[in-house]
PDB file of C-alpha atoms in Angstrom:
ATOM      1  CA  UNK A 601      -4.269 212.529 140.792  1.00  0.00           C
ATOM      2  CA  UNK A 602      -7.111 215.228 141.818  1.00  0.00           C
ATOM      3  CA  UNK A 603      -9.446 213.518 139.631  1.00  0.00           C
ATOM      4  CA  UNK A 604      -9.501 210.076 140.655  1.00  0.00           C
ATOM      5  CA  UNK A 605      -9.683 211.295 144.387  1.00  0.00           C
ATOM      6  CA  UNK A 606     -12.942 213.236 143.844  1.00  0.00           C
ATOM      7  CA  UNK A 607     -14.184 210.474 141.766  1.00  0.00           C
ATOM      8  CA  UNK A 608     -13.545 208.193 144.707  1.00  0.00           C
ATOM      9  CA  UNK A 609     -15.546 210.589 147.076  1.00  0.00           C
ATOM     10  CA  UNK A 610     -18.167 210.746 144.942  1.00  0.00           C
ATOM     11  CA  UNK A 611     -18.787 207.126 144.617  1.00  0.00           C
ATOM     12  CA  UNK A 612     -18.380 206.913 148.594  1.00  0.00           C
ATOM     13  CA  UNK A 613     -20.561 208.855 149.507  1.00  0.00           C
ATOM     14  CA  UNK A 614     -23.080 207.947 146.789  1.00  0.00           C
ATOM     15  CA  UNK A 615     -23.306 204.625 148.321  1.00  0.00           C
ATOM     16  CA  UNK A 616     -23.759 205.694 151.583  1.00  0.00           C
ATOM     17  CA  UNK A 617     -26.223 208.284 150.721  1.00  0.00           C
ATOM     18  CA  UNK A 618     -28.107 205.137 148.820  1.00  0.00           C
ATOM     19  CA  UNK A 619     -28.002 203.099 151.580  1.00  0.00           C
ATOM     20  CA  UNK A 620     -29.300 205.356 153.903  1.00  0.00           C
ATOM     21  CA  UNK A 621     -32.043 205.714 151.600  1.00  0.00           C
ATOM     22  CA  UNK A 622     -32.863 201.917 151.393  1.00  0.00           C
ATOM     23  CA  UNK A 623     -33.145 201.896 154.789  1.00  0.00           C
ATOM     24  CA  UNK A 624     -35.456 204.913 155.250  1.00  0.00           C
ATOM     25  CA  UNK A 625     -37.909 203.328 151.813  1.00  0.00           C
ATOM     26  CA  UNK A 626     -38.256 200.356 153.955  1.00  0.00           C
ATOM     27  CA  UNK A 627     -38.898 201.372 157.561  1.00  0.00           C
ATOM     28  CA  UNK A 628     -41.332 203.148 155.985  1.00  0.00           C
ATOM     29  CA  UNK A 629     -42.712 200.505 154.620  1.00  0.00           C
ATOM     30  CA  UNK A 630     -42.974 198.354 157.982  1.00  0.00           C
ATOM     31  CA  UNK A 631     -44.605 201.360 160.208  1.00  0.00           C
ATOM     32  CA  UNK A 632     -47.787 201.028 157.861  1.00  0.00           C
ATOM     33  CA  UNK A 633     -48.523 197.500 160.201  1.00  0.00           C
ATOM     34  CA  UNK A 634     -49.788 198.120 163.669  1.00  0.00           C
ATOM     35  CA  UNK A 635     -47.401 197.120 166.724  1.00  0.00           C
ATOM     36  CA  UNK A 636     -50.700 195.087 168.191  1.00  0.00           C
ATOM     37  CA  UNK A 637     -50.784 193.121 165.004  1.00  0.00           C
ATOM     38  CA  UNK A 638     -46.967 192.547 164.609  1.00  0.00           C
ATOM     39  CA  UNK A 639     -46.698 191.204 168.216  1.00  0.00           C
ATOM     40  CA  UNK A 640     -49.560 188.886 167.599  1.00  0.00           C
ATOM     41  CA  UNK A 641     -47.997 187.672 164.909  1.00  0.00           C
ATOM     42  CA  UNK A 642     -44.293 187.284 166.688  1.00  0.00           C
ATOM     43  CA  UNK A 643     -45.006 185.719 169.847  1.00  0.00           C
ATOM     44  CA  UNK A 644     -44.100 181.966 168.926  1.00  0.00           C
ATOM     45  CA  UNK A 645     -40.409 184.153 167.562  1.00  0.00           C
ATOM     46  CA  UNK A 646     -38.623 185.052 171.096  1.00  0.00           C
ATOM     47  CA  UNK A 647     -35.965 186.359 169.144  1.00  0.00           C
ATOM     48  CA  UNK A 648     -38.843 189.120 166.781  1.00  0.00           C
ATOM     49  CA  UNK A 649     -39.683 191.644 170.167  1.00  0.00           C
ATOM     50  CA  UNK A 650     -39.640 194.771 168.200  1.00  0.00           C
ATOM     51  CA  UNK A 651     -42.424 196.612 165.778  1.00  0.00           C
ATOM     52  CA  UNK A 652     -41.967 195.348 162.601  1.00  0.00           C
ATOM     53  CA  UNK A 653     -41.071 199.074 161.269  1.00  0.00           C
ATOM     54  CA  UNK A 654     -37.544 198.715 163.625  1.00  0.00           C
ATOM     55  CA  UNK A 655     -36.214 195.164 162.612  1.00  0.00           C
ATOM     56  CA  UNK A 656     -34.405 195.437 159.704  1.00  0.00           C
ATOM     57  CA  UNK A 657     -32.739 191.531 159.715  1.00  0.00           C
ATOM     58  CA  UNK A 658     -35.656 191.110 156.732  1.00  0.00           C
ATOM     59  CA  UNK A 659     -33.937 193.272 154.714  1.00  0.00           C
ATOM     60  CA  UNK A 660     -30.389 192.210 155.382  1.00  0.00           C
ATOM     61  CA  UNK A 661     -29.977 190.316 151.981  1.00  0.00           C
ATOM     62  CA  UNK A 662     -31.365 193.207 149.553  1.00  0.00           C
ATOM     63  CA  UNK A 663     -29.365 196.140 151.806  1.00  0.00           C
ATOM     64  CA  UNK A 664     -26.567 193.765 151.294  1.00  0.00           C
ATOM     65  CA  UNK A 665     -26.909 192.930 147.475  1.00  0.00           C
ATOM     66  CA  UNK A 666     -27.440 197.026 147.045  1.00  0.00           C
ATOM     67  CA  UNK A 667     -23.859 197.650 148.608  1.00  0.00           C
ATOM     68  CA  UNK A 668     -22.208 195.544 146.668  1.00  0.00           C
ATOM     69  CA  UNK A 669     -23.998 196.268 143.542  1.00  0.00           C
ATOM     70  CA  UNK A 670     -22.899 199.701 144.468  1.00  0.00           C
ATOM     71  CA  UNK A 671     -19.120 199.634 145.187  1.00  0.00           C
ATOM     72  CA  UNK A 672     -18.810 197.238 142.089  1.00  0.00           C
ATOM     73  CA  UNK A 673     -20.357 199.872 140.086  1.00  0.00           C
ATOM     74  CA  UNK A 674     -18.092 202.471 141.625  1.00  0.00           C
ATOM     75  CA  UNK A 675     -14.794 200.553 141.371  1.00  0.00           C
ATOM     76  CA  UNK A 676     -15.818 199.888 137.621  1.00  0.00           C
ATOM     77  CA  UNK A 677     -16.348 202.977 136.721  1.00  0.00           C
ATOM     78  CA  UNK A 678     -13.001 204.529 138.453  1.00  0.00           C
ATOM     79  CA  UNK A 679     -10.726 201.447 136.950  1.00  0.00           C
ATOM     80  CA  UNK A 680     -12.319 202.155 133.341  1.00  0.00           C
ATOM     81  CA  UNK A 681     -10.786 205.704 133.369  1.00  0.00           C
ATOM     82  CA  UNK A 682      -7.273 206.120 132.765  1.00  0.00           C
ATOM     83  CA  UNK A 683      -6.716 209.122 134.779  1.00  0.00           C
ATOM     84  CA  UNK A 684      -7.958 207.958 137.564  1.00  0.00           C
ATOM     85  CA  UNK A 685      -6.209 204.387 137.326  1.00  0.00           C
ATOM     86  CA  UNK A 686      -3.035 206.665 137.128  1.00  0.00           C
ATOM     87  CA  UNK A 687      -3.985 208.716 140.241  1.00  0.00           C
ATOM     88  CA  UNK A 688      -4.603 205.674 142.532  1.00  0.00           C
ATOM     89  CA  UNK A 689      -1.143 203.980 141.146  1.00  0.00           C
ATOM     90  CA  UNK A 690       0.643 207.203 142.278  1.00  0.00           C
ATOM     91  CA  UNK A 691      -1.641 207.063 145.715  1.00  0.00           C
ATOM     92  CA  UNK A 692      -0.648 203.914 146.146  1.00  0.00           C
ATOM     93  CA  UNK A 693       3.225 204.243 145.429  1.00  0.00           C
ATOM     94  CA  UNK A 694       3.603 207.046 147.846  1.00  0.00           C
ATOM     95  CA  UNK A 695       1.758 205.139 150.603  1.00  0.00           C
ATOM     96  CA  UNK A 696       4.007 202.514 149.735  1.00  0.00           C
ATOM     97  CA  UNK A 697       7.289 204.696 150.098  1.00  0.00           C
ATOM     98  CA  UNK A 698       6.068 206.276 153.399  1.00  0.00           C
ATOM     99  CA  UNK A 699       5.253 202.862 154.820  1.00  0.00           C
ATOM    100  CA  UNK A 700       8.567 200.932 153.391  1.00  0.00           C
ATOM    101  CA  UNK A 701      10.648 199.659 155.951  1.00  0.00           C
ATOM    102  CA  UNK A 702      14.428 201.006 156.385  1.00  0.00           C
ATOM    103  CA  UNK A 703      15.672 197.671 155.465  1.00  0.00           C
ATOM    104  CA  UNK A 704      13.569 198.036 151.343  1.00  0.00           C
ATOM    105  CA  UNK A 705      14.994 201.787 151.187  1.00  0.00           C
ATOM    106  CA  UNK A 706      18.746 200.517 152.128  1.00  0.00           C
ATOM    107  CA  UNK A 707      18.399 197.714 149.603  1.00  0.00           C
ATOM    108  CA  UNK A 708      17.216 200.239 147.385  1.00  0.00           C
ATOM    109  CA  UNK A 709      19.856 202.746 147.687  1.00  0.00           C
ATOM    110  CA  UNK A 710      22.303 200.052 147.134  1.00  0.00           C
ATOM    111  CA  UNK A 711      21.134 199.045 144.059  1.00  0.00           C
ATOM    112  CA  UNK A 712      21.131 202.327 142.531  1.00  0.00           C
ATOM    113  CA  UNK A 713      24.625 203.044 144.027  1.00  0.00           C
ATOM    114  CA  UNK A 714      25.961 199.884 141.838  1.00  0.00           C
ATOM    115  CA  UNK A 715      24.085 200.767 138.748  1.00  0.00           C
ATOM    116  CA  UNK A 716      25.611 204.322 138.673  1.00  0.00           C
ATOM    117  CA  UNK A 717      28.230 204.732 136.130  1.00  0.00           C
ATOM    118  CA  UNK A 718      31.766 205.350 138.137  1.00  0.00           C
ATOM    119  CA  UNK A 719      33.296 208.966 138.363  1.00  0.00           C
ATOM    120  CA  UNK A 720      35.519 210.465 135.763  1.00  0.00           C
ATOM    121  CA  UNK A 721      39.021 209.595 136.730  1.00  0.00           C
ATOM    122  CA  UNK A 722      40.966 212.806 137.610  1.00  0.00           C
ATOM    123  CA  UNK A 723      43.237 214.333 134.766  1.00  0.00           C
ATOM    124  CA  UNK A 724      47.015 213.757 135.881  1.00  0.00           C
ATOM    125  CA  UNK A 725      48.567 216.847 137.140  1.00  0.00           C
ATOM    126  CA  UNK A 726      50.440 219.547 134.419  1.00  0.00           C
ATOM    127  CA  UNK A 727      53.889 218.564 134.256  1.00  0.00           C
ATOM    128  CA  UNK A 728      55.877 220.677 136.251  1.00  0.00           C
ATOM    129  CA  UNK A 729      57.573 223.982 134.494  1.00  0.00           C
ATOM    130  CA  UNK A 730      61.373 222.922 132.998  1.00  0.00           C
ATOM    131  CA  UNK A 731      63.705 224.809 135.494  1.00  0.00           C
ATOM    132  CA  UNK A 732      65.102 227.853 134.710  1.00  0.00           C
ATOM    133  CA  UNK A 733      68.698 228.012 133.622  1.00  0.00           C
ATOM    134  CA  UNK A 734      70.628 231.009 134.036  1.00  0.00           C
ATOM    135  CA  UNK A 735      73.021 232.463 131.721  1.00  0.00           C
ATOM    136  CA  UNK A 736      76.122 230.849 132.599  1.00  0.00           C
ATOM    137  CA  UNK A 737      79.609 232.683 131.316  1.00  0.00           C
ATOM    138  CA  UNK A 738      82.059 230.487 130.655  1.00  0.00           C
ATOM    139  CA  UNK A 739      85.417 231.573 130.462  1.00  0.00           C
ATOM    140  CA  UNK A 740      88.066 230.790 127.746  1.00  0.00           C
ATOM    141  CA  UNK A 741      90.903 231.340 129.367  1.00  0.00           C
ATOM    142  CA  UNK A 742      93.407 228.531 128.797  1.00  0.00           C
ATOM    143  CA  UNK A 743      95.059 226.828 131.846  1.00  0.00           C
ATOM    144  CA  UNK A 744      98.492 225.350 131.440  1.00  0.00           C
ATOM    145  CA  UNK A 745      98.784 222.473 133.995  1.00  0.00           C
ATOM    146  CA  UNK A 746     102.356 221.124 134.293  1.00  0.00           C
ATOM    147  CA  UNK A 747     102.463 217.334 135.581  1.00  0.00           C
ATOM    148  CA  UNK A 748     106.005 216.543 136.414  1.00  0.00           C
ATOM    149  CA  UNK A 749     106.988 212.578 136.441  1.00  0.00           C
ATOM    150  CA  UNK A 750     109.662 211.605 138.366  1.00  0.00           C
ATOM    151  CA  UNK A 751     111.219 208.740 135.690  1.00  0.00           C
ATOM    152  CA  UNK A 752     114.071 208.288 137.864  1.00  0.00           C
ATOM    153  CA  UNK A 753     111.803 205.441 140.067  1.00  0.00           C
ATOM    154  CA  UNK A 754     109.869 204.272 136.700  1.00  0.00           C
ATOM    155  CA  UNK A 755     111.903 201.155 135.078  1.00  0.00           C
ATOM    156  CA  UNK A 756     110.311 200.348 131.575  1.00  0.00           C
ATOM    157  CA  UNK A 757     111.891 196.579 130.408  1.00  0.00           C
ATOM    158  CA  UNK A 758     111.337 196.217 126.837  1.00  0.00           C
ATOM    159  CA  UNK A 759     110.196 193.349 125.608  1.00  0.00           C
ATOM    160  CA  UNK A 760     112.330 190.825 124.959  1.00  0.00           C
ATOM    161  CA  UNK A 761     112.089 187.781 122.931  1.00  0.00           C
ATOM    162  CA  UNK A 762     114.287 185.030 123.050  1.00  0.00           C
ATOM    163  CA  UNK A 763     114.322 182.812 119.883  1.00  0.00           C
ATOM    164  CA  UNK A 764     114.862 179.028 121.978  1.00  0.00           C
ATOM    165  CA  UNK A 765     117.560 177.514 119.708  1.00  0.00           C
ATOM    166  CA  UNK A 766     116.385 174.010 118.794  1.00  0.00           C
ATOM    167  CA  UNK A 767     117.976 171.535 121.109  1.00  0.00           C
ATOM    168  CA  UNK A 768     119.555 168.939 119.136  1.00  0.00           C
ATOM    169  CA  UNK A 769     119.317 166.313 121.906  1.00  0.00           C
ATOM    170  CA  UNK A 770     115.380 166.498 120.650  1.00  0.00           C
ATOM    171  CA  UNK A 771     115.726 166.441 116.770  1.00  0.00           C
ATOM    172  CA  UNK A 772     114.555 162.992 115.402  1.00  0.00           C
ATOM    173  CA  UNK A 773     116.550 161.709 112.617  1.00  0.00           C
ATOM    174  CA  UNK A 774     114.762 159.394 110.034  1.00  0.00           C
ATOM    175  CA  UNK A 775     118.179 158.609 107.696  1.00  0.00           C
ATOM    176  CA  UNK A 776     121.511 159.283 110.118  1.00  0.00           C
ATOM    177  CA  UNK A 777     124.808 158.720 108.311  1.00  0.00           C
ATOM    178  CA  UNK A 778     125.204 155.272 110.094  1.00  0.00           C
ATOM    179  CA  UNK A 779     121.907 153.239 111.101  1.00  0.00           C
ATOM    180  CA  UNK A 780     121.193 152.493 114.575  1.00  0.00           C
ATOM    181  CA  UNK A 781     122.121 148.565 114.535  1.00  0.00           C
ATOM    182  CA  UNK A 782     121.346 145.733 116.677  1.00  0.00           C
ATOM    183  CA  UNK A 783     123.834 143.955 119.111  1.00  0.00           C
ATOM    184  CA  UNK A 784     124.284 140.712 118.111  1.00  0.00           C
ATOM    185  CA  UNK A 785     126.886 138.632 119.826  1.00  0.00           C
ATOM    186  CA  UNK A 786     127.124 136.105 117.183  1.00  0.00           C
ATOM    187  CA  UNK A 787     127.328 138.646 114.109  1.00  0.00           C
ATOM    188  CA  UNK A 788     129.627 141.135 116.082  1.00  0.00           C
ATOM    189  CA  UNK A 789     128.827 143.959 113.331  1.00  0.00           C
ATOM    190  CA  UNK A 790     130.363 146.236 115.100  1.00  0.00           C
ATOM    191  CA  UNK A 791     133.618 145.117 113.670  1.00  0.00           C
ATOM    192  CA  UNK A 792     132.544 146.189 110.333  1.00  0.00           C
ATOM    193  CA  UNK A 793     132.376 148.937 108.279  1.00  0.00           C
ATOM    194  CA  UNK A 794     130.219 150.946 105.617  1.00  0.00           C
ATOM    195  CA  UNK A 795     128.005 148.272 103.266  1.00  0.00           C
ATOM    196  CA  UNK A 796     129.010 145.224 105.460  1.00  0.00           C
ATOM    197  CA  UNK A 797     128.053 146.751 108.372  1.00  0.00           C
ATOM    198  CA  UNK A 798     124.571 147.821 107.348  1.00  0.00           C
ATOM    199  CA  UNK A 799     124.043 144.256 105.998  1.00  0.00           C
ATOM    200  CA  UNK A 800     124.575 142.439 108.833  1.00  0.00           C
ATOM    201  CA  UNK A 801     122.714 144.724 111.310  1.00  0.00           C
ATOM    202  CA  UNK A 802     119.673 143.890 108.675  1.00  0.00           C
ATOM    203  CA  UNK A 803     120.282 140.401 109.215  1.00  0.00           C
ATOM    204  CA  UNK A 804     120.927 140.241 113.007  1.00  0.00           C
ATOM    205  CA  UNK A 805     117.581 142.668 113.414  1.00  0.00           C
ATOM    206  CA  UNK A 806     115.650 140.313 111.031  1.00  0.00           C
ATOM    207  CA  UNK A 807     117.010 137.315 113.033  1.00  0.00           C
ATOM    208  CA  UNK A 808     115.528 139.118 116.144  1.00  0.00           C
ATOM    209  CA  UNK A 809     112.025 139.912 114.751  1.00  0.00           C
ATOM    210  CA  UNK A 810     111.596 136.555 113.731  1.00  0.00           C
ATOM    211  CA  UNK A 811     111.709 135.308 117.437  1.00  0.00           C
ATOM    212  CA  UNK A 812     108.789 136.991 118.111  1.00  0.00           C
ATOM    213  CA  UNK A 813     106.035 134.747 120.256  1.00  0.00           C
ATOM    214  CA  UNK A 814     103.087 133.989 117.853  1.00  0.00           C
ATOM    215  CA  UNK A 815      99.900 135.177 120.239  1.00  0.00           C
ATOM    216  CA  UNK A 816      97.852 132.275 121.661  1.00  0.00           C
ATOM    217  CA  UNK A 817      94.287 133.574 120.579  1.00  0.00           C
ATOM    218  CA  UNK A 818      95.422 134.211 116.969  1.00  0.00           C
ATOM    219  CA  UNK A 819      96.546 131.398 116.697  1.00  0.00           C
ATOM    220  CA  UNK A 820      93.428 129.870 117.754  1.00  0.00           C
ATOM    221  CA  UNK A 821      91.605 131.986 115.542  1.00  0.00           C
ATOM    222  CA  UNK A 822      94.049 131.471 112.343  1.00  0.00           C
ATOM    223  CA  UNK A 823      94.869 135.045 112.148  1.00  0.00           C
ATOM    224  CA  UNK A 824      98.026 135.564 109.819  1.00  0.00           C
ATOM    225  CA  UNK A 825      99.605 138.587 108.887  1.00  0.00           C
ATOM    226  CA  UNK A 826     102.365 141.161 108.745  1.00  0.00           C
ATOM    227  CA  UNK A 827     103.054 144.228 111.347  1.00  0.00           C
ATOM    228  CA  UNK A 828     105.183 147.021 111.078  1.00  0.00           C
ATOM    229  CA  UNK A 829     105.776 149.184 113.999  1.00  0.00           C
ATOM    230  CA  UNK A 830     108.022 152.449 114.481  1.00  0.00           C
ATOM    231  CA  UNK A 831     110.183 153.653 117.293  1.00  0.00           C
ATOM    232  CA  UNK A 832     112.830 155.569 118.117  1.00  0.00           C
ATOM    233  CA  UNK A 833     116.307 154.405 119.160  1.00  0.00           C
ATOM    234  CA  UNK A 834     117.720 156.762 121.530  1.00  0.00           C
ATOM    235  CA  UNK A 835     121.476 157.424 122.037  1.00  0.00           C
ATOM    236  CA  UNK A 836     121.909 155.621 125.050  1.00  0.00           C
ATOM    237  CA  UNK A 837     120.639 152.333 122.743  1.00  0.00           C
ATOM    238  CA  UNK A 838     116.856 152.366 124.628  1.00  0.00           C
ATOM    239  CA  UNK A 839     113.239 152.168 122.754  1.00  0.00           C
ATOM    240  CA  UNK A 840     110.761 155.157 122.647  1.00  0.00           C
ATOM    241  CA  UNK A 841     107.427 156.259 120.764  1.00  0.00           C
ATOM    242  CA  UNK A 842     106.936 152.489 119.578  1.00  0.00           C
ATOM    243  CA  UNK A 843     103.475 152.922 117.070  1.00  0.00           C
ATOM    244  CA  UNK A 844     101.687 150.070 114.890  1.00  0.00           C
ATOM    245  CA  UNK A 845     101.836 151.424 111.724  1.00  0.00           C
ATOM    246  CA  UNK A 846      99.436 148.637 110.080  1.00  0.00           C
ATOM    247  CA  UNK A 847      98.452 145.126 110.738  1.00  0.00           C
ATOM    248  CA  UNK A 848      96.278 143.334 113.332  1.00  0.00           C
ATOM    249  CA  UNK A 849      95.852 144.645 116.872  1.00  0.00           C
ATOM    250  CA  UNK A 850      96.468 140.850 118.155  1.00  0.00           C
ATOM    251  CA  UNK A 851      99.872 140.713 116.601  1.00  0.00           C
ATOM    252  CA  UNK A 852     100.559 144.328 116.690  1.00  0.00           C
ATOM    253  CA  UNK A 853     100.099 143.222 120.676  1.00  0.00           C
ATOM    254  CA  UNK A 854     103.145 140.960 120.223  1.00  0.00           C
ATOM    255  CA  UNK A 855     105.436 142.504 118.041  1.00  0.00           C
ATOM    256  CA  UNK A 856     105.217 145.979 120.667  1.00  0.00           C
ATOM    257  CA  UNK A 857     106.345 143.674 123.870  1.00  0.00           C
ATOM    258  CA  UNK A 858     109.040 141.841 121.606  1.00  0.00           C
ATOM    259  CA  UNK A 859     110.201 145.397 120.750  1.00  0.00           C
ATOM    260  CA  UNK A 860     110.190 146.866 123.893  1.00  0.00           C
ATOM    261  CA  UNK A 861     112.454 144.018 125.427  1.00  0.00           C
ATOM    262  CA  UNK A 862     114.983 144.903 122.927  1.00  0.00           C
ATOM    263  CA  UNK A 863     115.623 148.066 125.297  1.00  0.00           C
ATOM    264  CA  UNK A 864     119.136 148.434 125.592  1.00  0.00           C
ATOM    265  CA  UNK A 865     120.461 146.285 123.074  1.00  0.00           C
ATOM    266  CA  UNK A 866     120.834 148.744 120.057  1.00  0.00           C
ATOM    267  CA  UNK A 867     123.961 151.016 119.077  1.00  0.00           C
ATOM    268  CA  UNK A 868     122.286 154.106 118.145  1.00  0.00           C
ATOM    269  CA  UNK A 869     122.590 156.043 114.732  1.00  0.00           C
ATOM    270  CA  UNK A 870     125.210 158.788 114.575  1.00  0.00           C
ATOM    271  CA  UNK A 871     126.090 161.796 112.206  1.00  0.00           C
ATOM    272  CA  UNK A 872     129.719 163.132 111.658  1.00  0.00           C
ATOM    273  CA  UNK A 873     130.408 160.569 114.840  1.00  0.00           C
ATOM    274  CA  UNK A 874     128.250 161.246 116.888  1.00  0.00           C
ATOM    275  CA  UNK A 875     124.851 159.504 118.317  1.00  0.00           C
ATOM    276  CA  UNK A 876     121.662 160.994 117.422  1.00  0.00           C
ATOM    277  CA  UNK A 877     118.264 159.899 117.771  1.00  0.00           C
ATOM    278  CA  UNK A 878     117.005 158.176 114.818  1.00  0.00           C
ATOM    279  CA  UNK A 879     113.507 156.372 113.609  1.00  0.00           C
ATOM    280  CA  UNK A 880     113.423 152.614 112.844  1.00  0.00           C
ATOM    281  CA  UNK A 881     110.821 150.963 111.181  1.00  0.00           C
ATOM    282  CA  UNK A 882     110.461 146.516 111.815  1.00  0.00           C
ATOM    283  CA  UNK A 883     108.529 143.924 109.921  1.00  0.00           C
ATOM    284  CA  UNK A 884     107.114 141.804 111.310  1.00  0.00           C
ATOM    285  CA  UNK A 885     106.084 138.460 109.445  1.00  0.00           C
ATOM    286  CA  UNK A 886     103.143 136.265 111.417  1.00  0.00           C
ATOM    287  CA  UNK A 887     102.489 132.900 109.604  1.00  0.00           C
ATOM    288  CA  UNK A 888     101.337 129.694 111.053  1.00  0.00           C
ATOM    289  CA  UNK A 889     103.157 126.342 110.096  1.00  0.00           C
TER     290      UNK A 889
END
């Protein structure tokens, strides 16, 4: 940075020591004319009143030319040198850092501050030290603890099952001794015994079935078949559990409510002389003529 400083003097005051020259060469020149003569010649110029050794104006555009010619020279020869190009860049910047505003240097220091790689996070603390346990004695000695239960006010019931004897009221009989049988006013089987008996309580419950009212929308629809439902008769004589074990749904329809008004009108099974409940199956026959 020295360097390029005293090379900058030098070419300053080179100039100005050239200049000063110039202008001493040529008002030395102009004192060699007479005043007399240089008035003479100046009068029709108001603005030309001096000797012609003090007015420079004539020699404005040379000392003017020389200056330049001068600093260019200067400022060529201090830009060509390296050391001295680095010595007015560092001139420069620390003019440039005394003059910068607080604003720049705020900007500046907030820049860097983001730039900056963050701190080192803290290590976490040492564990703390595992707690000192002292030598605990523990004794062996055995302690006999007596509980006393009072089993006077304790009542233990054992458990007790009760095997529910099977209630013949509910047993369902599929072959009793003697049939259930249908009342029949006209066959009066209940004057009969053994085979005859069974034959005509076939034929009075056949003549029953066969009353049976044929369904209107079969009928329509020329839907034939056979049914067969089966009930229970129950010892008072009434109907229970009536199912359709196979046939139509229309005339399974029919022969159910043709059962079911039978209610009352049967003499129910009975084993060693007594009545039981007993299963019946009926056929129905549904044919149009």
């Amino acid at each position: 940075m020295g360097l390029g400083i005293i090379f900058i003097l030098f070419g300053f005051v080179g100039s100005v020591a050239f200049l000063f020259g110039l202008i001493w060469y040529l008002m030395k020149l102009g004192g060699e004319d007479s005043d007399a003569t240089l008035i003479a010649q100046n009068k029709a110029n108001p603005l030309q009143k001096k000797a012609r050794g003090k007015d420079l104006r004539p020699w404005a555009a040379i000392l003017v030319l020389g200056g330049l010619l001068t600093v260019s020279a200067t400022t060529i020869f201090v830009f060509s040198s390296k050391s001295a190009t680095d010595s007015l860049n560092q001139m420069f910047s620390a003019i440039w850092e005394i003059e910068a505003k607080p604003s720049d240097l705020l900007v500046t220091v907030i820049e860097e501050e983001e730039i900056l790689d963050p701190p080192p996070s803290e290590p976490p603390p040492p564990p703390p030290p595992p707690p000192t346990v002292d030598n605990v004695v523990i004794s062996e000695e055995k302690i006999d603890t007596v509980i006393a239960i009072d089993t006077s006010a304790v009542i233990i019931e054992p458990d007790i099952v009760i095997d529910e004897p099977q209630i013949e009221d509910d047993v369902i009989v599929d072959v009793p001794q003697q049939k259930a049988c249908f009342k029949d006013a006209d066959a009066n089987c209940g004057s009969l015994s053994g085979s005859e008996q069974d034959e005509c309580c076939q034929k009075a419950i056949l003549t029953y079935l066969a009353k049976v009212e044929y369904p209107t929308q079969a009928k329509d629809l020329g839907v034939e078949g056979k049914v067969l439902l089966r009930f229970v008769v129950e010892k008072d004589g009434s109907i229970s559990q009536i199912e359709k074990v196979r046939g139509d749904d229309m005339l399974a329809s029919a022969a159910i409510r043709h059962i079911k008004s039978s209610g009352g009108m049967w003499v129910p099974g009975q084993n060693n002389g007594e009545s039981v409940r007993s299963r019946f199956v009926a056929p129905f026959t549904f044919k149009l003529r």
